[in-house]
Amino acid sequence: MLCYPHGCMSGVALDGKRIKEEIEQELRPRIAALRERKRAPSIAVVLVGDDPASQIYVRSKIKTCAELGITSIDVTPDSKISTEELLDIVDSFNRDSAIDGILVQSPLPNQIDERTILLAIAPDKDVDGFHPFNVGNLVANRPAPRACTPAGIIEMLKRYRISIAGKHAVIVGRSNIVGKPMALMLLHENATVTICHSRTRDLAAECRRADILVAATGKAGLITANHIQPGTVVVDVGMNRITNETLAMRLVGYDEKRVAAFRKNRQILVGDVDPQAMQQISSYYTPVPGGVGPLTIAMLMSNTVLLAEQHLQ
Ligand code: GUN
């Protein structure tokens, strides 16, 4: 909390749901135009096995498709499927001209060679932007489908008119899905970028140098008050379902409603950042849930529509 003689301020929550709705409203006329030309945008979603978290994510992706008039096909092969069998599924969607986008939900079971699967998705159907061809386009700052979560974060910062150029952005986490593409997108917006990871010396000191801090580690509550400088914009990408009571109380103990929710369900969804510290010290922050999560889906819809428009051309 920043305190001045006339009172105290805390961070403004960035409303991912509102921005998602805004993006969806902008997509509706484009989807209608495609449908008028008998070319409804369509996505094939492949969910291997029965990971509960992945099931929830895929369900909400498919629900959003239905709300917007994007056709979705979902296939749910058994967790024991081989790489070759999964390649056959991907290939059938590659050859199907009615399909604009292919999404293979990760994580995949251990026996699957994930890189081989990613390489097999036709780059012009790569709604996730994970294919090396599209990653190359991102590096070169050329138009191509972009990884949805970092693209959504950039969209959110822009729509809230949070300036990026010249700012020092610190990203914690170096995954191919978030950390690395996030660094490139912020760089293309003219931020000065630092990427931190598990081998970074004095993580807290690096984080305190951030004007914009993006936490994408998958470690609940890793980022604490000690990592946040007053006024920092804090983007929490973490989606961690925790069951450990001590950790849950450390992170949400200040919030009666969330304590009650934990006592009832014996689990709770938290980010990578201590929520109270984030609210009190930041200038703007993304809450978990309701911050970054909805934007990932919005950008998936946006990528699908873009690919459909390109396929029509
Ligand atoms: N698993 C977690 N996030 C994502 C994502 O954005 N795309 C896919 N395909 N899998 C994920």
Short mmCIF file of C-alpha atoms and ligand atoms in Angstrom, two decimals:
data_model
loop_
_atom_site.label_atom_id
_atom_site.label_comp_id
_atom_site.label_asym_id
_atom_site.label_seq_id
_atom_site.Cartn_x
_atom_site.Cartn_y
_atom_site.Cartn_z
CA MET A 1 0.00 0.00 0.00
CA LEU A 2 1.34 3.43 -0.94
CA CYS A 3 0.52 6.00 1.72
CA TYR A 4 0.50 9.75 1.16
CA PRO A 5 -0.53 12.52 3.58
CA HIS A 6 -4.06 12.43 2.06
CA GLY A 7 -4.48 8.66 2.28
CA CYS A 8 -3.33 5.23 1.16
CA MET A 9 -3.56 3.60 -2.28
CA SER A 10 -3.35 0.05 -3.39
CA GLY A 11 -3.07 -1.53 -6.81
CA VAL A 12 -5.81 -1.51 -9.43
CA ALA A 13 -6.98 -4.99 -10.46
CA LEU A 14 -6.81 -5.57 -14.21
CA ASP A 15 -10.09 -7.18 -15.23
CA GLY A 16 -9.33 -10.03 -17.63
CA LYS A 17 -12.99 -10.92 -18.05
CA ARG A 18 -13.88 -7.44 -19.21
CA ILE A 19 -11.04 -7.35 -21.73
CA LYS A 20 -11.99 -10.84 -22.93
CA GLU A 21 -15.55 -9.62 -23.58
CA GLU A 22 -14.22 -6.55 -25.38
CA ILE A 23 -12.04 -8.71 -27.66
CA GLU A 24 -14.94 -11.08 -28.30
CA GLN A 25 -17.24 -8.21 -29.27
CA GLU A 26 -14.66 -7.14 -31.84
CA LEU A 27 -14.44 -10.70 -33.20
CA ARG A 28 -18.23 -11.13 -33.63
CA PRO A 29 -18.62 -9.15 -36.90
CA ARG A 30 -15.56 -10.89 -38.36
CA ILE A 31 -17.03 -14.28 -37.46
CA ALA A 32 -20.40 -13.24 -38.94
CA ALA A 33 -18.67 -12.20 -42.18
CA LEU A 34 -16.92 -15.58 -42.39
CA ARG A 35 -20.17 -17.43 -41.72
CA GLU A 36 -21.93 -15.41 -44.42
CA ARG A 37 -19.36 -16.71 -46.84
CA LYS A 38 -20.13 -20.28 -45.65
CA ARG A 39 -16.79 -20.46 -43.90
CA ALA A 40 -17.45 -20.59 -40.14
CA PRO A 41 -14.09 -20.47 -38.35
CA SER A 42 -13.30 -23.85 -36.85
CA ILE A 43 -10.89 -25.33 -34.37
CA ALA A 44 -9.96 -28.92 -33.56
CA VAL A 45 -9.03 -29.46 -29.93
CA VAL A 46 -7.14 -32.58 -28.91
CA LEU A 47 -7.16 -33.45 -25.21
CA VAL A 48 -5.14 -36.56 -24.40
CA GLY A 49 -6.05 -38.43 -21.20
CA ASP A 50 -8.03 -37.17 -18.23
CA ASP A 51 -5.94 -34.52 -16.48
CA PRO A 52 -8.61 -32.58 -14.50
CA ALA A 53 -6.98 -29.15 -14.96
CA SER A 54 -6.64 -29.66 -18.73
CA GLN A 55 -10.26 -30.82 -18.89
CA ILE A 56 -11.38 -27.57 -17.25
CA TYR A 57 -9.29 -25.45 -19.64
CA VAL A 58 -10.48 -27.32 -22.72
CA ARG A 59 -14.10 -27.12 -21.59
CA SER A 60 -13.93 -23.36 -21.26
CA LYS A 61 -12.22 -23.01 -24.66
CA ILE A 62 -15.00 -25.05 -26.30
CA LYS A 63 -17.70 -23.12 -24.43
CA THR A 64 -16.31 -19.81 -25.68
CA CYS A 65 -16.20 -21.17 -29.25
CA ALA A 66 -19.90 -22.07 -28.99
CA GLU A 67 -20.80 -18.62 -27.62
CA LEU A 68 -19.05 -16.92 -30.53
CA GLY A 69 -20.15 -19.18 -33.37
CA ILE A 70 -16.75 -20.78 -33.90
CA THR A 71 -17.13 -24.46 -34.79
CA SER A 72 -15.16 -26.76 -32.53
CA ILE A 73 -14.37 -30.44 -32.79
CA ASP A 74 -12.88 -32.10 -29.76
CA VAL A 75 -11.18 -35.46 -29.65
CA THR A 76 -10.15 -37.05 -26.38
CA PRO A 77 -7.82 -39.99 -27.00
CA ASP A 78 -6.87 -42.30 -24.16
CA SER A 79 -3.80 -41.37 -22.08
CA LYS A 80 -2.00 -44.46 -23.43
CA ILE A 81 -2.06 -43.25 -27.05
CA SER A 82 1.29 -43.48 -28.88
CA THR A 83 3.09 -40.61 -30.62
CA GLU A 84 2.33 -42.26 -34.00
CA GLU A 85 -1.38 -42.52 -33.28
CA LEU A 86 -1.51 -38.90 -32.14
CA LEU A 87 0.40 -37.89 -35.28
CA ASP A 88 -2.31 -39.59 -37.35
CA ILE A 89 -4.98 -37.49 -35.61
CA VAL A 90 -3.04 -34.27 -36.17
CA ASP A 91 -2.42 -35.20 -39.78
CA SER A 92 -6.11 -35.85 -40.46
CA PHE A 93 -6.88 -32.31 -39.22
CA ASN A 94 -3.99 -30.90 -41.29
CA ARG A 95 -5.58 -32.41 -44.41
CA ASP A 96 -9.14 -31.32 -43.53
CA SER A 97 -9.73 -27.99 -45.31
CA ALA A 98 -12.72 -27.25 -43.03
CA ILE A 99 -10.39 -26.97 -40.01
CA ASP A 100 -8.64 -23.62 -39.45
CA GLY A 101 -6.85 -24.28 -36.19
CA ILE A 102 -5.45 -27.28 -34.34
CA LEU A 103 -4.80 -27.21 -30.60
CA VAL A 104 -3.16 -30.09 -28.76
CA GLN A 105 -3.59 -29.36 -25.07
CA SER A 106 -0.43 -29.71 -23.02
CA PRO A 107 0.90 -31.31 -20.87
CA LEU A 108 0.99 -34.55 -22.85
CA PRO A 109 1.64 -37.95 -21.22
CA ASN A 110 5.30 -38.94 -20.89
CA GLN A 111 5.31 -41.50 -23.70
CA ILE A 112 4.40 -38.80 -26.24
CA ASP A 113 7.18 -36.92 -28.00
CA GLU A 114 5.74 -33.42 -27.63
CA ARG A 115 8.21 -31.75 -30.00
CA THR A 116 7.31 -34.18 -32.78
CA ILE A 117 3.61 -33.39 -32.28
CA LEU A 118 4.21 -29.62 -32.31
CA LEU A 119 6.28 -29.93 -35.50
CA ALA A 120 3.52 -31.96 -37.17
CA ILE A 121 0.85 -29.24 -36.82
CA ALA A 122 0.66 -27.29 -40.09
CA PRO A 123 2.07 -23.81 -39.29
CA ASP A 124 -0.97 -22.17 -40.92
CA LYS A 125 -3.23 -24.08 -38.46
CA ASP A 126 -1.05 -23.47 -35.40
CA VAL A 127 -3.52 -21.52 -33.21
CA ASP A 128 -1.18 -21.75 -30.23
CA GLY A 129 1.77 -20.23 -32.08
CA PHE A 130 4.03 -22.99 -30.75
CA HIS A 131 5.37 -24.35 -34.08
CA PRO A 132 9.05 -23.43 -34.62
CA PHE A 133 8.06 -21.69 -37.88
CA ASN A 134 5.78 -19.33 -35.96
CA VAL A 135 8.25 -18.97 -33.11
CA GLY A 136 10.75 -17.86 -35.78
CA ASN A 137 8.22 -15.33 -37.04
CA LEU A 138 7.82 -14.03 -33.51
CA VAL A 139 11.60 -13.65 -33.12
CA ALA A 140 11.69 -11.72 -36.41
CA ASN A 141 8.57 -9.71 -35.41
CA ARG A 142 6.68 -10.86 -38.50
CA PRO A 143 2.91 -11.42 -38.50
CA ALA A 144 1.96 -14.97 -37.42
CA PRO A 145 -0.18 -16.63 -34.76
CA ARG A 146 1.28 -15.69 -31.38
CA ALA A 147 1.27 -17.75 -28.16
CA CYS A 148 -2.06 -16.88 -26.56
CA THR A 149 -1.15 -16.14 -22.93
CA PRO A 150 1.64 -13.63 -23.58
CA ALA A 151 -0.30 -12.12 -26.50
CA GLY A 152 -3.26 -11.66 -24.12
CA ILE A 153 -1.03 -9.95 -21.56
CA ILE A 154 0.23 -7.44 -24.16
CA GLU A 155 -3.37 -6.84 -25.25
CA MET A 156 -4.43 -6.22 -21.63
CA LEU A 157 -1.56 -3.78 -20.94
CA LYS A 158 -2.38 -1.85 -24.12
CA ARG A 159 -6.11 -1.70 -23.46
CA TYR A 160 -5.46 -0.36 -19.95
CA ARG A 161 -3.04 2.15 -21.53
CA ILE A 162 -0.15 0.90 -19.43
CA SER A 163 2.93 2.03 -21.33
CA ILE A 164 5.57 -0.56 -22.11
CA ALA A 165 8.18 1.30 -24.19
CA GLY A 166 11.28 2.11 -22.19
CA LYS A 167 10.05 0.17 -19.15
CA HIS A 168 12.09 -2.53 -17.47
CA ALA A 169 10.14 -5.78 -17.75
CA VAL A 170 11.23 -8.70 -15.58
CA ILE A 171 9.85 -12.12 -16.45
CA VAL A 172 10.15 -14.96 -13.98
CA GLY A 173 10.00 -18.28 -15.85
CA ARG A 174 11.47 -19.33 -19.20
CA SER A 175 8.86 -21.72 -20.61
CA ASN A 176 8.24 -21.99 -24.34
CA ILE A 177 4.53 -21.32 -23.71
CA VAL A 178 4.83 -18.11 -21.67
CA GLY A 179 8.25 -16.88 -20.50
CA LYS A 180 10.18 -16.88 -23.78
CA PRO A 181 7.42 -15.55 -26.07
CA MET A 182 6.52 -12.97 -23.39
CA ALA A 183 10.10 -11.69 -23.41
CA LEU A 184 10.06 -11.31 -27.20
CA MET A 185 6.67 -9.58 -27.28
CA LEU A 186 7.72 -7.11 -24.58
CA LEU A 187 10.97 -6.52 -26.44
CA HIS A 188 9.01 -5.76 -29.63
CA GLU A 189 7.05 -3.21 -27.58
CA ASN A 190 10.42 -1.62 -26.73
CA ALA A 191 10.70 -2.73 -23.12
CA THR A 192 14.09 -3.58 -21.66
CA VAL A 193 13.71 -7.22 -20.75
CA THR A 194 15.22 -9.47 -18.10
CA ILE A 195 14.34 -13.18 -17.92
CA CYS A 196 14.77 -14.85 -14.54
CA HIS A 197 14.61 -18.57 -13.81
CA SER A 198 15.38 -21.21 -11.20
CA ARG A 199 19.13 -20.55 -11.45
CA THR A 200 18.89 -16.76 -11.15
CA ARG A 201 20.98 -15.42 -8.27
CA ASP A 202 19.00 -13.11 -5.93
CA LEU A 203 15.64 -13.36 -7.66
CA ALA A 204 14.08 -10.83 -5.29
CA ALA A 205 16.64 -8.15 -6.18
CA GLU A 206 16.06 -8.72 -9.92
CA CYS A 207 12.29 -8.52 -9.44
CA ARG A 208 12.53 -5.29 -7.45
CA ARG A 209 14.13 -3.65 -10.51
CA ALA A 210 10.97 -4.29 -12.54
CA ASP A 211 8.50 -1.68 -13.76
CA ILE A 212 6.51 -4.61 -15.17
CA LEU A 213 6.87 -7.96 -13.40
CA VAL A 214 5.50 -11.11 -15.06
CA ALA A 215 5.44 -14.25 -12.91
CA ALA A 216 5.08 -17.49 -14.88
CA THR A 217 6.71 -20.25 -12.88
CA GLY A 218 3.89 -22.51 -11.72
CA LYS A 219 5.12 -22.17 -8.13
CA ALA A 220 2.39 -20.97 -5.78
CA GLY A 221 3.32 -17.84 -3.88
CA LEU A 222 6.95 -17.79 -5.05
CA ILE A 223 6.79 -14.01 -5.49
CA THR A 224 6.33 -12.20 -2.17
CA ALA A 225 6.32 -8.65 -0.82
CA ASN A 226 10.11 -8.84 -0.87
CA HIS A 227 10.04 -9.09 -4.70
CA ILE A 228 7.74 -6.15 -5.44
CA GLN A 229 8.75 -2.51 -5.57
CA PRO A 230 5.96 0.03 -4.86
CA GLY A 231 4.29 1.01 -8.12
CA THR A 232 5.26 -2.07 -10.14
CA VAL A 233 2.73 -3.52 -12.61
CA VAL A 234 2.45 -7.17 -11.55
CA VAL A 235 1.15 -9.79 -13.98
CA ASP A 236 0.50 -13.15 -12.34
CA VAL A 237 0.28 -15.98 -14.88
CA GLY A 238 0.23 -18.75 -12.24
CA MET A 239 -2.73 -21.13 -12.06
CA ASN A 240 -1.85 -23.37 -9.15
CA ARG A 241 -4.44 -25.57 -7.50
CA ILE A 242 -3.06 -26.07 -3.99
CA THR A 243 -4.19 -28.46 -1.25
CA ASN A 244 -1.52 -27.73 1.38
CA GLU A 245 -3.29 -25.93 4.24
CA THR A 246 -0.23 -24.08 5.58
CA LEU A 247 0.55 -22.68 2.15
CA ALA A 248 -3.12 -21.87 1.50
CA MET A 249 -3.36 -19.96 4.78
CA ARG A 250 -0.12 -18.09 4.09
CA LEU A 251 -1.50 -16.96 0.73
CA VAL A 252 -5.23 -16.39 1.32
CA GLY A 253 -5.47 -16.31 5.13
CA TYR A 254 -6.23 -12.56 5.00
CA ASP A 255 -9.37 -13.16 2.95
CA GLU A 256 -12.28 -14.70 4.89
CA LYS A 257 -14.18 -15.78 1.78
CA ARG A 258 -11.22 -17.61 0.31
CA VAL A 259 -10.41 -19.26 3.65
CA ALA A 260 -14.01 -20.52 3.76
CA ALA A 261 -13.70 -21.76 0.16
CA PHE A 262 -10.52 -23.65 1.07
CA ARG A 263 -12.13 -25.21 4.15
CA LYS A 264 -15.06 -26.36 2.02
CA ASN A 265 -13.19 -27.70 -1.04
CA ARG A 266 -9.81 -28.52 0.55
CA GLN A 267 -8.18 -26.86 -2.44
CA ILE A 268 -7.88 -23.38 -3.88
CA LEU A 269 -6.60 -21.75 -7.05
CA VAL A 270 -3.72 -19.35 -6.46
CA GLY A 271 -1.14 -17.63 -8.64
CA ASP A 272 2.64 -17.40 -8.41
CA VAL A 273 2.40 -14.13 -6.50
CA ASP A 274 1.36 -13.60 -2.87
CA PRO A 275 -2.05 -11.99 -3.54
CA GLN A 276 -2.10 -9.59 -0.62
CA ALA A 277 1.42 -8.32 -1.33
CA MET A 278 0.50 -7.88 -4.99
CA GLN A 279 -2.65 -5.90 -4.18
CA GLN A 280 -0.99 -3.69 -1.62
CA ILE A 281 2.31 -2.85 -3.28
CA SER A 282 1.62 -2.86 -7.04
CA SER A 283 0.20 -0.04 -9.16
CA TYR A 284 -1.78 -2.52 -11.30
CA TYR A 285 -2.07 -6.27 -10.91
CA THR A 286 -3.81 -9.26 -12.46
CA PRO A 287 -5.83 -11.24 -9.90
CA VAL A 288 -5.98 -15.04 -9.91
CA PRO A 289 -8.54 -16.09 -10.99
CA GLY A 290 -9.97 -13.47 -13.36
CA GLY A 291 -6.81 -11.77 -14.61
CA VAL A 292 -4.70 -13.46 -17.27
CA GLY A 293 -6.74 -16.70 -17.62
CA PRO A 294 -9.68 -15.27 -19.61
CA LEU A 295 -7.29 -13.52 -22.00
CA THR A 296 -5.63 -16.76 -23.06
CA ILE A 297 -8.99 -17.95 -24.33
CA ALA A 298 -9.79 -14.60 -25.98
CA MET A 299 -6.52 -14.71 -27.90
CA LEU A 300 -7.14 -18.31 -28.92
CA MET A 301 -10.42 -17.16 -30.46
CA SER A 302 -8.64 -14.23 -32.08
CA ASN A 303 -5.96 -16.51 -33.58
CA THR A 304 -8.65 -18.89 -34.88
CA VAL A 305 -10.54 -16.09 -36.63
CA LEU A 306 -7.33 -14.73 -38.12
CA LEU A 307 -6.37 -18.16 -39.50
CA ALA A 308 -9.89 -18.63 -40.91
CA GLU A 309 -9.67 -15.26 -42.69
CA GLN A 310 -6.30 -16.25 -44.12
CA HIS A 311 -7.64 -19.61 -45.28
CA LEU A 312 -10.53 -17.90 -47.05
CA GLN A 313 -8.09 -15.75 -48.96
N1 GUN B 1 -1.49 -25.87 -21.60
C1 GUN B 1 -1.41 -24.77 -20.82
N2 GUN B 1 -1.55 -23.65 -21.58
C2 GUN B 1 -1.73 -24.07 -22.85
C3 GUN B 1 -1.93 -23.38 -24.08
O1 GUN B 1 -1.98 -22.15 -24.16
N3 GUN B 1 -2.08 -24.18 -25.18
C4 GUN B 1 -2.01 -25.54 -25.12
N4 GUN B 1 -2.14 -26.22 -26.24
N5 GUN B 1 -1.81 -26.19 -23.99
C5 GUN B 1 -1.67 -25.46 -22.87
#
